[in-house]
Amino acid sequence: IREDFNQKVSFKEKEAIVEITKKIPARKNITFSPNNFQKYLKEDKFIRFNNSLLQKTVSSIVKNEKNPLEILKKLFFWINKNIKKTPTFSIPNTLDTLKMRRGDCAEISALLVGFLRCVGIPSYVNIGLVYREGKFFYHAWVSLYVGEWIDTDPALNQLIADPTHIKLFQGLENQWEIFKFLNNLKIDIVEYR
């Protein structure tokens, strides 16, 4: 059995049973201790935030807000207003996405994680599948800590991501792993409540 904060996967022979719940956070003010979330607060080759353009942009959006959920809302709505959602054939990078003002789910998720980490909110990109219009598609979205872990999906304009998101990998460095088994994947929706 593999569990995440809103997803439980159990395995039987060649089957995986995935249980997903939608999590709506309580409104609270949180102080983060960097030691607890170090890997979710640092830069990597995809998530870049030690840059004056990004820092000025985040500062102008967030202003004096301290509540992590309110910060998420401000960043989320700014991205939805200012970043054009378009298929992109590139390796996602926070700074490139901010400069080009366009991207697909991976670029938009990288940008949001860069914004969140810039203000000290632990976050990461999920790689997996999402159910849309009767089919499952490759997708990327964001998990962040606002006193508890939640999922948000700026590419699909879901402040709180719905339970149709199936997490397979964490981090953009793993985005190509999904293609190794996508053709052999068969998904049946057993129950939806």
Short mmCIF file of N, CA and C in Angstrom, two decimals:
data_model
loop_
_atom_site.label_atom_id
_atom_site.label_comp_id
_atom_site.label_asym_id
_atom_site.label_seq_id
_atom_site.Cartn_x
_atom_site.Cartn_y
_atom_site.Cartn_z
N ILE A 1 0.85 -1.18 0.00
CA ILE A 1 0.00 0.00 0.00
C ILE A 1 0.89 1.24 0.00
N ARG A 2 0.57 2.19 -0.88
CA ARG A 2 1.27 3.47 -0.94
C ARG A 2 0.26 4.57 -0.67
N GLU A 3 0.55 5.44 0.30
CA GLU A 3 -0.40 6.50 0.63
C GLU A 3 0.22 7.87 0.51
N ASP A 4 -0.59 8.80 0.06
CA ASP A 4 -0.26 10.20 -0.01
C ASP A 4 -1.36 10.90 0.81
N PHE A 5 -1.31 12.19 0.95
CA PHE A 5 -2.29 12.86 1.79
C PHE A 5 -3.72 12.77 1.27
N ASN A 6 -3.93 12.54 -0.03
CA ASN A 6 -5.28 12.43 -0.55
C ASN A 6 -5.45 11.27 -1.54
N GLN A 7 -4.48 10.37 -1.55
CA GLN A 7 -4.54 9.25 -2.49
C GLN A 7 -3.94 8.01 -1.84
N LYS A 8 -4.65 6.90 -1.97
CA LYS A 8 -4.18 5.63 -1.43
C LYS A 8 -4.16 4.62 -2.59
N VAL A 9 -3.04 3.95 -2.75
CA VAL A 9 -2.89 2.95 -3.80
C VAL A 9 -2.58 1.61 -3.16
N SER A 10 -3.41 0.61 -3.45
CA SER A 10 -3.11 -0.75 -2.98
C SER A 10 -2.97 -1.64 -4.22
N PHE A 11 -2.13 -2.65 -4.10
CA PHE A 11 -1.82 -3.49 -5.25
C PHE A 11 -2.31 -4.91 -5.03
N LYS A 12 -2.90 -5.49 -6.09
CA LYS A 12 -3.35 -6.89 -6.11
C LYS A 12 -2.90 -7.48 -7.43
N GLU A 13 -2.00 -8.44 -7.37
CA GLU A 13 -1.45 -9.06 -8.57
C GLU A 13 -1.00 -7.99 -9.56
N LYS A 14 -1.65 -7.89 -10.74
CA LYS A 14 -1.26 -6.89 -11.73
C LYS A 14 -2.18 -5.68 -11.72
N GLU A 15 -2.92 -5.51 -10.61
CA GLU A 15 -3.86 -4.40 -10.49
C GLU A 15 -3.43 -3.43 -9.41
N ALA A 16 -3.76 -2.19 -9.63
CA ALA A 16 -3.59 -1.16 -8.60
C ALA A 16 -4.94 -0.53 -8.37
N ILE A 17 -5.36 -0.46 -7.13
CA ILE A 17 -6.63 0.17 -6.78
C ILE A 17 -6.29 1.53 -6.16
N VAL A 18 -6.81 2.57 -6.80
CA VAL A 18 -6.50 3.94 -6.37
C VAL A 18 -7.75 4.56 -5.76
N GLU A 19 -7.62 5.05 -4.52
CA GLU A 19 -8.69 5.78 -3.86
C GLU A 19 -8.24 7.22 -3.71
N ILE A 20 -9.05 8.15 -4.24
CA ILE A 20 -8.69 9.57 -4.23
C ILE A 20 -9.80 10.36 -3.54
N THR A 21 -9.40 11.29 -2.67
CA THR A 21 -10.38 12.16 -2.02
C THR A 21 -10.01 13.61 -2.29
N LYS A 22 -11.03 14.45 -2.38
CA LYS A 22 -10.80 15.89 -2.53
C LYS A 22 -10.63 16.47 -1.15
N LYS A 23 -9.60 17.26 -0.96
CA LYS A 23 -9.30 17.82 0.34
C LYS A 23 -9.45 19.34 0.29
N ILE A 24 -10.32 19.88 1.14
CA ILE A 24 -10.51 21.32 1.24
C ILE A 24 -9.89 21.77 2.55
N PRO A 25 -8.91 22.66 2.49
CA PRO A 25 -8.17 23.03 3.71
C PRO A 25 -8.94 23.97 4.63
N ALA A 26 -8.61 23.90 5.89
CA ALA A 26 -9.12 24.87 6.86
C ALA A 26 -8.32 26.16 6.70
N ARG A 27 -8.92 27.29 6.99
CA ARG A 27 -8.22 28.57 6.88
C ARG A 27 -7.42 28.80 8.15
N LYS A 28 -6.10 28.87 8.03
CA LYS A 28 -5.25 29.12 9.17
C LYS A 28 -3.99 29.86 8.76
N ASN A 29 -3.39 30.53 9.72
CA ASN A 29 -2.09 31.14 9.50
C ASN A 29 -1.04 30.13 9.96
N ILE A 30 -0.06 29.88 9.13
CA ILE A 30 0.94 28.85 9.40
C ILE A 30 2.34 29.48 9.34
N THR A 31 3.20 29.04 10.22
CA THR A 31 4.61 29.40 10.12
C THR A 31 5.36 28.13 9.77
N PHE A 32 6.25 28.24 8.80
CA PHE A 32 6.97 27.06 8.34
C PHE A 32 8.35 27.01 8.94
N SER A 33 8.78 25.82 9.27
CA SER A 33 10.16 25.61 9.67
C SER A 33 10.88 25.01 8.46
N PRO A 34 11.83 25.73 7.89
CA PRO A 34 12.49 25.24 6.68
C PRO A 34 13.08 23.84 6.80
N ASN A 35 13.47 23.42 8.00
CA ASN A 35 14.05 22.09 8.17
C ASN A 35 13.05 20.98 7.87
N ASN A 36 11.77 21.22 8.15
CA ASN A 36 10.75 20.19 7.93
C ASN A 36 10.44 19.95 6.45
N PHE A 37 10.66 20.95 5.63
CA PHE A 37 10.23 20.89 4.24
C PHE A 37 11.35 21.23 3.26
N GLN A 38 12.59 21.01 3.64
CA GLN A 38 13.73 21.47 2.86
C GLN A 38 13.64 21.12 1.38
N LYS A 39 13.31 19.88 1.06
CA LYS A 39 13.31 19.51 -0.36
C LYS A 39 12.18 20.16 -1.15
N TYR A 40 11.16 20.68 -0.44
CA TYR A 40 10.04 21.34 -1.10
C TYR A 40 10.19 22.85 -1.14
N LEU A 41 11.37 23.34 -0.74
CA LEU A 41 11.61 24.78 -0.68
C LEU A 41 12.83 25.23 -1.49
N LYS A 42 13.53 24.29 -2.10
CA LYS A 42 14.78 24.66 -2.78
C LYS A 42 14.61 24.73 -4.29
N GLU A 43 15.59 25.34 -4.92
CA GLU A 43 15.62 25.44 -6.38
C GLU A 43 16.14 24.14 -6.98
N ASP A 44 15.77 23.88 -8.22
CA ASP A 44 16.37 22.80 -9.01
C ASP A 44 16.40 23.28 -10.46
N LYS A 45 16.69 22.41 -11.39
CA LYS A 45 16.83 22.88 -12.78
C LYS A 45 15.50 23.28 -13.41
N PHE A 46 14.38 22.90 -12.82
CA PHE A 46 13.07 23.28 -13.34
C PHE A 46 12.44 24.43 -12.55
N ILE A 47 12.62 24.40 -11.25
CA ILE A 47 12.02 25.38 -10.34
C ILE A 47 13.08 26.41 -9.97
N ARG A 48 12.96 27.61 -10.53
CA ARG A 48 13.94 28.68 -10.32
C ARG A 48 13.22 29.87 -9.70
N PHE A 49 13.73 30.39 -8.60
CA PHE A 49 13.09 31.56 -8.02
C PHE A 49 14.07 32.58 -7.44
N ASN A 50 15.36 32.28 -7.42
CA ASN A 50 16.35 33.26 -6.98
C ASN A 50 16.71 34.16 -8.15
N ASN A 51 15.72 34.95 -8.57
CA ASN A 51 15.85 35.81 -9.73
C ASN A 51 15.04 37.07 -9.46
N SER A 52 15.58 38.23 -9.79
CA SER A 52 14.90 39.49 -9.46
C SER A 52 13.55 39.63 -10.17
N LEU A 53 13.44 39.21 -11.44
CA LEU A 53 12.16 39.31 -12.15
C LEU A 53 11.08 38.51 -11.43
N LEU A 54 11.40 37.27 -11.09
CA LEU A 54 10.42 36.43 -10.41
C LEU A 54 10.10 36.99 -9.02
N GLN A 55 11.09 37.39 -8.28
CA GLN A 55 10.86 37.90 -6.93
C GLN A 55 10.03 39.18 -6.94
N LYS A 56 10.30 40.09 -7.89
CA LYS A 56 9.50 41.31 -8.01
C LYS A 56 8.06 40.99 -8.39
N THR A 57 7.90 40.05 -9.30
CA THR A 57 6.56 39.65 -9.73
C THR A 57 5.78 39.09 -8.55
N VAL A 58 6.37 38.17 -7.82
CA VAL A 58 5.70 37.56 -6.66
C VAL A 58 5.38 38.61 -5.61
N SER A 59 6.32 39.49 -5.33
CA SER A 59 6.11 40.54 -4.34
C SER A 59 4.94 41.45 -4.72
N SER A 60 4.83 41.79 -6.00
CA SER A 60 3.73 42.65 -6.45
C SER A 60 2.37 41.95 -6.38
N ILE A 61 2.37 40.64 -6.46
CA ILE A 61 1.12 39.87 -6.39
C ILE A 61 0.70 39.64 -4.93
N VAL A 62 1.64 39.18 -4.13
CA VAL A 62 1.35 38.76 -2.75
C VAL A 62 1.20 39.96 -1.82
N LYS A 63 1.96 41.01 -2.05
CA LYS A 63 2.01 42.20 -1.20
C LYS A 63 2.31 41.79 0.24
N ASN A 64 1.46 42.13 1.19
CA ASN A 64 1.71 41.85 2.62
C ASN A 64 0.96 40.62 3.14
N GLU A 65 0.36 39.85 2.27
CA GLU A 65 -0.43 38.68 2.71
C GLU A 65 0.47 37.66 3.38
N LYS A 66 0.00 37.08 4.47
CA LYS A 66 0.77 36.07 5.21
C LYS A 66 0.09 34.71 5.22
N ASN A 67 -1.23 34.68 5.02
CA ASN A 67 -1.98 33.42 5.05
C ASN A 67 -1.66 32.61 3.80
N PRO A 68 -1.13 31.37 3.96
CA PRO A 68 -0.71 30.59 2.78
C PRO A 68 -1.84 30.30 1.79
N LEU A 69 -3.05 30.10 2.27
CA LEU A 69 -4.16 29.83 1.36
C LEU A 69 -4.52 31.08 0.57
N GLU A 70 -4.47 32.23 1.21
CA GLU A 70 -4.74 33.50 0.51
C GLU A 70 -3.62 33.80 -0.49
N ILE A 71 -2.38 33.48 -0.12
CA ILE A 71 -1.26 33.65 -1.05
C ILE A 71 -1.47 32.77 -2.27
N LEU A 72 -1.85 31.51 -2.04
CA LEU A 72 -2.14 30.61 -3.16
C LEU A 72 -3.18 31.23 -4.08
N LYS A 73 -4.27 31.72 -3.51
CA LYS A 73 -5.34 32.31 -4.34
C LYS A 73 -4.81 33.45 -5.20
N LYS A 74 -4.02 34.34 -4.61
CA LYS A 74 -3.49 35.48 -5.36
C LYS A 74 -2.59 35.01 -6.51
N LEU A 75 -1.68 34.08 -6.22
CA LEU A 75 -0.77 33.58 -7.25
C LEU A 75 -1.52 32.81 -8.33
N PHE A 76 -2.45 31.97 -7.90
CA PHE A 76 -3.27 31.15 -8.80
C PHE A 76 -4.03 32.04 -9.79
N PHE A 77 -4.71 33.06 -9.27
CA PHE A 77 -5.51 33.91 -10.14
C PHE A 77 -4.63 34.78 -11.04
N TRP A 78 -3.46 35.18 -10.57
CA TRP A 78 -2.55 35.93 -11.42
C TRP A 78 -2.10 35.06 -12.60
N ILE A 79 -1.73 33.82 -12.30
CA ILE A 79 -1.31 32.91 -13.37
C ILE A 79 -2.43 32.71 -14.38
N ASN A 80 -3.66 32.49 -13.90
CA ASN A 80 -4.77 32.27 -14.82
C ASN A 80 -5.09 33.50 -15.66
N LYS A 81 -4.78 34.67 -15.16
CA LYS A 81 -5.02 35.90 -15.91
C LYS A 81 -3.88 36.25 -16.87
N ASN A 82 -2.64 35.90 -16.50
CA ASN A 82 -1.47 36.40 -17.22
C ASN A 82 -0.68 35.38 -18.02
N ILE A 83 -0.94 34.09 -17.83
CA ILE A 83 -0.19 33.06 -18.56
C ILE A 83 -1.13 32.37 -19.54
N LYS A 84 -0.78 32.41 -20.80
CA LYS A 84 -1.60 31.78 -21.84
C LYS A 84 -1.41 30.27 -21.78
N LYS A 85 -2.51 29.55 -21.70
CA LYS A 85 -2.46 28.09 -21.66
C LYS A 85 -2.42 27.56 -23.09
N THR A 86 -1.27 27.00 -23.44
CA THR A 86 -1.09 26.51 -24.80
C THR A 86 -0.13 25.33 -24.79
N PRO A 87 -0.34 24.33 -25.66
CA PRO A 87 0.61 23.21 -25.72
C PRO A 87 2.01 23.74 -25.99
N THR A 88 2.97 23.24 -25.24
CA THR A 88 4.34 23.70 -25.34
C THR A 88 5.26 22.49 -25.42
N PHE A 89 6.18 22.52 -26.34
CA PHE A 89 7.13 21.44 -26.48
C PHE A 89 8.49 21.92 -26.00
N SER A 90 8.62 21.97 -24.68
CA SER A 90 9.86 22.43 -24.08
C SER A 90 10.04 21.73 -22.74
N ILE A 91 11.20 21.94 -22.16
CA ILE A 91 11.43 21.44 -20.81
C ILE A 91 11.00 22.55 -19.87
N PRO A 92 10.03 22.27 -18.99
CA PRO A 92 9.47 23.33 -18.14
C PRO A 92 10.53 23.99 -17.26
N ASN A 93 10.45 25.30 -17.18
CA ASN A 93 11.36 26.07 -16.36
C ASN A 93 10.59 27.31 -15.88
N THR A 94 10.62 27.56 -14.59
CA THR A 94 9.88 28.67 -14.00
C THR A 94 10.17 29.99 -14.69
N LEU A 95 11.43 30.33 -14.87
CA LEU A 95 11.80 31.63 -15.44
C LEU A 95 11.38 31.76 -16.89
N ASP A 96 11.58 30.71 -17.69
CA ASP A 96 11.16 30.76 -19.09
C ASP A 96 9.66 30.96 -19.21
N THR A 97 8.90 30.27 -18.37
CA THR A 97 7.45 30.40 -18.41
C THR A 97 7.03 31.81 -18.05
N LEU A 98 7.64 32.38 -17.02
CA LEU A 98 7.32 33.76 -16.63
C LEU A 98 7.65 34.74 -17.76
N LYS A 99 8.79 34.58 -18.39
CA LYS A 99 9.21 35.49 -19.47
C LYS A 99 8.33 35.34 -20.71
N MET A 100 8.02 34.09 -21.10
CA MET A 100 7.24 33.84 -22.32
C MET A 100 5.74 34.06 -22.10
N ARG A 101 5.31 33.96 -20.83
CA ARG A 101 3.90 34.14 -20.47
C ARG A 101 2.98 33.13 -21.17
N ARG A 102 3.50 31.91 -21.33
CA ARG A 102 2.67 30.85 -21.91
C ARG A 102 3.24 29.50 -21.50
N GLY A 103 2.39 28.47 -21.58
CA GLY A 103 2.85 27.13 -21.27
C GLY A 103 1.69 26.18 -21.10
N ASP A 104 2.03 24.90 -21.01
CA ASP A 104 1.01 23.89 -20.75
C ASP A 104 1.04 23.53 -19.27
N CYS A 105 0.44 22.43 -18.91
CA CYS A 105 0.30 22.07 -17.50
C CYS A 105 1.63 21.99 -16.75
N ALA A 106 2.67 21.48 -17.39
CA ALA A 106 3.97 21.36 -16.72
C ALA A 106 4.62 22.72 -16.50
N GLU A 107 4.59 23.58 -17.51
CA GLU A 107 5.17 24.91 -17.36
C GLU A 107 4.41 25.74 -16.33
N ILE A 108 3.09 25.69 -16.39
CA ILE A 108 2.26 26.45 -15.45
C ILE A 108 2.46 25.94 -14.02
N SER A 109 2.56 24.63 -13.86
CA SER A 109 2.81 24.06 -12.52
C SER A 109 4.19 24.45 -12.01
N ALA A 110 5.19 24.42 -12.89
CA ALA A 110 6.54 24.83 -12.51
C ALA A 110 6.54 26.29 -12.06
N LEU A 111 5.82 27.14 -12.76
CA LEU A 111 5.75 28.56 -12.41
C LEU A 111 5.10 28.74 -11.03
N LEU A 112 3.99 28.06 -10.79
CA LEU A 112 3.32 28.20 -9.50
C LEU A 112 4.22 27.70 -8.37
N VAL A 113 4.89 26.58 -8.56
CA VAL A 113 5.79 26.07 -7.52
C VAL A 113 6.94 27.06 -7.28
N GLY A 114 7.48 27.65 -8.33
CA GLY A 114 8.52 28.67 -8.17
C GLY A 114 8.01 29.86 -7.37
N PHE A 115 6.80 30.31 -7.69
CA PHE A 115 6.18 31.41 -6.95
C PHE A 115 6.01 31.04 -5.47
N LEU A 116 5.47 29.85 -5.22
CA LEU A 116 5.20 29.42 -3.84
C LEU A 116 6.49 29.28 -3.04
N ARG A 117 7.49 28.65 -3.63
CA ARG A 117 8.76 28.48 -2.92
C ARG A 117 9.44 29.82 -2.68
N CYS A 118 9.24 30.76 -3.58
CA CYS A 118 9.81 32.10 -3.42
C CYS A 118 9.34 32.76 -2.12
N VAL A 119 8.11 32.48 -1.71
CA VAL A 119 7.57 33.06 -0.46
C VAL A 119 7.61 32.06 0.69
N GLY A 120 8.31 30.93 0.49
CA GLY A 120 8.53 29.98 1.58
C GLY A 120 7.41 28.99 1.81
N ILE A 121 6.56 28.76 0.80
CA ILE A 121 5.50 27.76 0.94
C ILE A 121 5.97 26.46 0.30
N PRO A 122 6.09 25.39 1.09
CA PRO A 122 6.53 24.10 0.54
C PRO A 122 5.57 23.63 -0.56
N SER A 123 6.15 23.18 -1.67
CA SER A 123 5.32 22.77 -2.81
C SER A 123 6.14 21.90 -3.76
N TYR A 124 5.42 21.16 -4.61
CA TYR A 124 6.07 20.34 -5.64
C TYR A 124 5.09 20.06 -6.76
N VAL A 125 5.62 19.63 -7.90
CA VAL A 125 4.81 19.29 -9.07
C VAL A 125 4.53 17.79 -9.05
N ASN A 126 3.28 17.43 -9.32
CA ASN A 126 2.88 16.03 -9.50
C ASN A 126 2.82 15.74 -11.00
N ILE A 127 3.21 14.52 -11.35
CA ILE A 127 3.08 14.03 -12.72
C ILE A 127 2.15 12.84 -12.65
N GLY A 128 1.16 12.82 -13.52
CA GLY A 128 0.21 11.71 -13.48
C GLY A 128 -0.82 11.82 -14.58
N LEU A 129 -2.02 11.41 -14.24
CA LEU A 129 -3.13 11.38 -15.19
C LEU A 129 -4.29 12.17 -14.63
N VAL A 130 -5.09 12.73 -15.53
CA VAL A 130 -6.32 13.41 -15.12
C VAL A 130 -7.43 12.93 -16.05
N TYR A 131 -8.61 12.79 -15.48
CA TYR A 131 -9.77 12.33 -16.24
C TYR A 131 -10.55 13.53 -16.74
N ARG A 132 -10.64 13.69 -18.05
CA ARG A 132 -11.35 14.81 -18.67
C ARG A 132 -12.13 14.28 -19.87
N GLU A 133 -13.37 14.68 -19.97
CA GLU A 133 -14.20 14.38 -21.14
C GLU A 133 -14.18 12.89 -21.50
N GLY A 134 -14.28 12.03 -20.49
CA GLY A 134 -14.38 10.60 -20.72
C GLY A 134 -13.08 9.85 -20.95
N LYS A 135 -11.92 10.55 -20.81
CA LYS A 135 -10.63 9.89 -21.04
C LYS A 135 -9.61 10.36 -20.01
N PHE A 136 -8.56 9.54 -19.84
CA PHE A 136 -7.44 9.93 -18.99
C PHE A 136 -6.34 10.50 -19.87
N PHE A 137 -5.73 11.60 -19.40
CA PHE A 137 -4.66 12.26 -20.13
C PHE A 137 -3.46 12.47 -19.21
N TYR A 138 -2.26 12.57 -19.81
CA TYR A 138 -1.06 12.99 -19.09
C TYR A 138 -1.32 14.37 -18.51
N HIS A 139 -0.84 14.61 -17.27
CA HIS A 139 -1.08 15.92 -16.68
C HIS A 139 -0.07 16.21 -15.57
N ALA A 140 0.10 17.49 -15.29
CA ALA A 140 0.93 17.95 -14.18
C ALA A 140 0.12 18.96 -13.37
N TRP A 141 0.26 18.92 -12.05
CA TRP A 141 -0.42 19.85 -11.15
C TRP A 141 0.42 19.98 -9.89
N VAL A 142 -0.03 20.76 -8.93
CA VAL A 142 0.79 21.16 -7.79
C VAL A 142 0.21 20.69 -6.46
N SER A 143 1.10 20.22 -5.58
CA SER A 143 0.77 19.98 -4.17
C SER A 143 1.49 21.05 -3.36
N LEU A 144 0.83 21.58 -2.34
CA LEU A 144 1.45 22.58 -1.48
C LEU A 144 0.96 22.43 -0.06
N TYR A 145 1.76 22.96 0.85
CA TYR A 145 1.46 22.84 2.27
C TYR A 145 0.92 24.16 2.80
N VAL A 146 -0.34 24.15 3.27
CA VAL A 146 -0.99 25.33 3.83
C VAL A 146 -1.46 25.02 5.25
N GLY A 147 -0.63 24.30 6.00
CA GLY A 147 -1.03 23.78 7.31
C GLY A 147 -1.40 22.31 7.18
N GLU A 148 -1.69 21.90 6.00
CA GLU A 148 -1.91 20.52 5.56
C GLU A 148 -1.65 20.51 4.06
N TRP A 149 -1.36 19.35 3.51
CA TRP A 149 -1.10 19.26 2.08
C TRP A 149 -2.41 19.30 1.30
N ILE A 150 -2.43 20.07 0.22
CA ILE A 150 -3.56 20.11 -0.71
C ILE A 150 -3.03 20.09 -2.13
N ASP A 151 -3.91 19.78 -3.07
CA ASP A 151 -3.58 19.83 -4.49
C ASP A 151 -4.31 21.01 -5.13
N THR A 152 -3.63 21.68 -6.04
CA THR A 152 -4.23 22.75 -6.84
C THR A 152 -3.84 22.52 -8.29
N ASP A 153 -4.69 22.93 -9.20
CA ASP A 153 -4.42 22.69 -10.62
C ASP A 153 -4.65 23.98 -11.41
N PRO A 154 -3.60 24.80 -11.53
CA PRO A 154 -3.77 26.06 -12.25
C PRO A 154 -4.04 25.88 -13.74
N ALA A 155 -3.55 24.82 -14.34
CA ALA A 155 -3.77 24.60 -15.78
C ALA A 155 -5.24 24.32 -16.09
N LEU A 156 -5.93 23.66 -15.17
CA LEU A 156 -7.36 23.38 -15.36
C LEU A 156 -8.24 24.33 -14.56
N ASN A 157 -7.62 25.37 -13.99
CA ASN A 157 -8.34 26.39 -13.23
C ASN A 157 -9.11 25.80 -12.05
N GLN A 158 -8.48 24.87 -11.32
CA GLN A 158 -9.09 24.27 -10.13
C GLN A 158 -8.26 24.66 -8.91
N LEU A 159 -8.76 25.63 -8.16
CA LEU A 159 -8.03 26.07 -6.97
C LEU A 159 -7.78 24.89 -6.04
N ILE A 160 -8.79 24.07 -5.83
CA ILE A 160 -8.63 22.79 -5.15
C ILE A 160 -8.88 21.72 -6.21
N ALA A 161 -7.82 20.98 -6.55
CA ALA A 161 -7.91 19.99 -7.64
C ALA A 161 -8.96 18.93 -7.31
N ASP A 162 -9.73 18.58 -8.32
CA ASP A 162 -10.76 17.55 -8.10
C ASP A 162 -10.14 16.16 -8.02
N PRO A 163 -10.92 15.17 -7.57
CA PRO A 163 -10.35 13.82 -7.36
C PRO A 163 -10.11 13.02 -8.64
N THR A 164 -10.15 13.66 -9.81
CA THR A 164 -9.87 12.92 -11.04
C THR A 164 -8.38 12.90 -11.35
N HIS A 165 -7.55 13.42 -10.47
CA HIS A 165 -6.10 13.47 -10.64
C HIS A 165 -5.45 12.25 -10.00
N ILE A 166 -4.74 11.46 -10.79
CA ILE A 166 -4.04 10.27 -10.28
C ILE A 166 -2.54 10.55 -10.30
N LYS A 167 -1.94 10.62 -9.11
CA LYS A 167 -0.51 10.91 -8.99
C LYS A 167 0.30 9.65 -9.28
N LEU A 168 1.25 9.78 -10.17
CA LEU A 168 2.14 8.66 -10.46
C LEU A 168 3.58 8.98 -10.06
N PHE A 169 3.99 10.23 -10.21
CA PHE A 169 5.36 10.64 -9.89
C PHE A 169 5.35 12.02 -9.26
N GLN A 170 6.38 12.30 -8.51
CA GLN A 170 6.56 13.61 -7.89
C GLN A 170 7.80 14.26 -8.51
N GLY A 171 7.66 15.49 -8.95
CA GLY A 171 8.80 16.24 -9.47
C GLY A 171 8.91 16.19 -10.98
N LEU A 172 9.26 17.33 -11.57
CA LEU A 172 9.37 17.42 -13.02
C LEU A 172 10.50 16.57 -13.59
N GLU A 173 11.48 16.24 -12.76
CA GLU A 173 12.56 15.39 -13.25
C GLU A 173 12.04 13.99 -13.62
N ASN A 174 10.85 13.65 -13.17
CA ASN A 174 10.25 12.34 -13.45
C ASN A 174 9.17 12.38 -14.53
N GLN A 175 9.02 13.52 -15.21
CA GLN A 175 7.91 13.65 -16.15
C GLN A 175 7.95 12.67 -17.31
N TRP A 176 9.11 12.19 -17.69
CA TRP A 176 9.19 11.28 -18.84
C TRP A 176 8.95 9.83 -18.43
N GLU A 177 9.01 9.53 -17.13
CA GLU A 177 8.81 8.16 -16.64
C GLU A 177 7.42 7.63 -17.00
N ILE A 178 6.44 8.49 -17.03
CA ILE A 178 5.06 8.08 -17.28
C ILE A 178 4.91 7.42 -18.66
N PHE A 179 5.70 7.87 -19.62
CA PHE A 179 5.56 7.35 -20.98
C PHE A 179 6.07 5.92 -21.12
N LYS A 180 6.82 5.44 -20.14
CA LYS A 180 7.34 4.07 -20.19
C LYS A 180 6.23 3.02 -20.07
N PHE A 181 5.14 3.38 -19.38
CA PHE A 181 4.10 2.37 -19.20
C PHE A 181 2.71 2.84 -19.62
N LEU A 182 2.60 4.02 -20.21
CA LEU A 182 1.30 4.57 -20.60
C LEU A 182 0.52 3.66 -21.53
N ASN A 183 1.19 3.06 -22.51
CA ASN A 183 0.49 2.19 -23.47
C ASN A 183 -0.02 0.90 -22.84
N ASN A 184 0.57 0.48 -21.72
CA ASN A 184 0.14 -0.75 -21.07
C ASN A 184 -0.85 -0.50 -19.94
N LEU A 185 -1.28 0.73 -19.78
CA LEU A 185 -2.15 1.10 -18.69
C LEU A 185 -3.61 0.95 -19.08
N LYS A 186 -4.38 0.27 -18.23
CA LYS A 186 -5.82 0.13 -18.44
C LYS A 186 -6.49 0.62 -17.15
N ILE A 187 -7.41 1.55 -17.27
CA ILE A 187 -8.06 2.13 -16.10
C ILE A 187 -9.56 1.91 -16.19
N ASP A 188 -10.13 1.38 -15.12
CA ASP A 188 -11.57 1.25 -14.98
C ASP A 188 -12.01 2.04 -13.76
N ILE A 189 -13.01 2.88 -13.93
CA ILE A 189 -13.56 3.60 -12.79
C ILE A 189 -14.60 2.68 -12.14
N VAL A 190 -14.31 2.25 -10.92
CA VAL A 190 -15.15 1.29 -10.23
C VAL A 190 -16.27 1.99 -9.48
N GLU A 191 -15.94 3.08 -8.83
CA GLU A 191 -16.94 3.78 -8.03
C GLU A 191 -16.58 5.25 -7.94
N TYR A 192 -17.60 6.11 -7.97
CA TYR A 192 -17.41 7.53 -7.81
C TYR A 192 -18.49 8.04 -6.88
N ARG A 193 -18.09 8.71 -5.81
CA ARG A 193 -19.10 9.25 -4.87
C ARG A 193 -18.88 10.73 -4.71
#
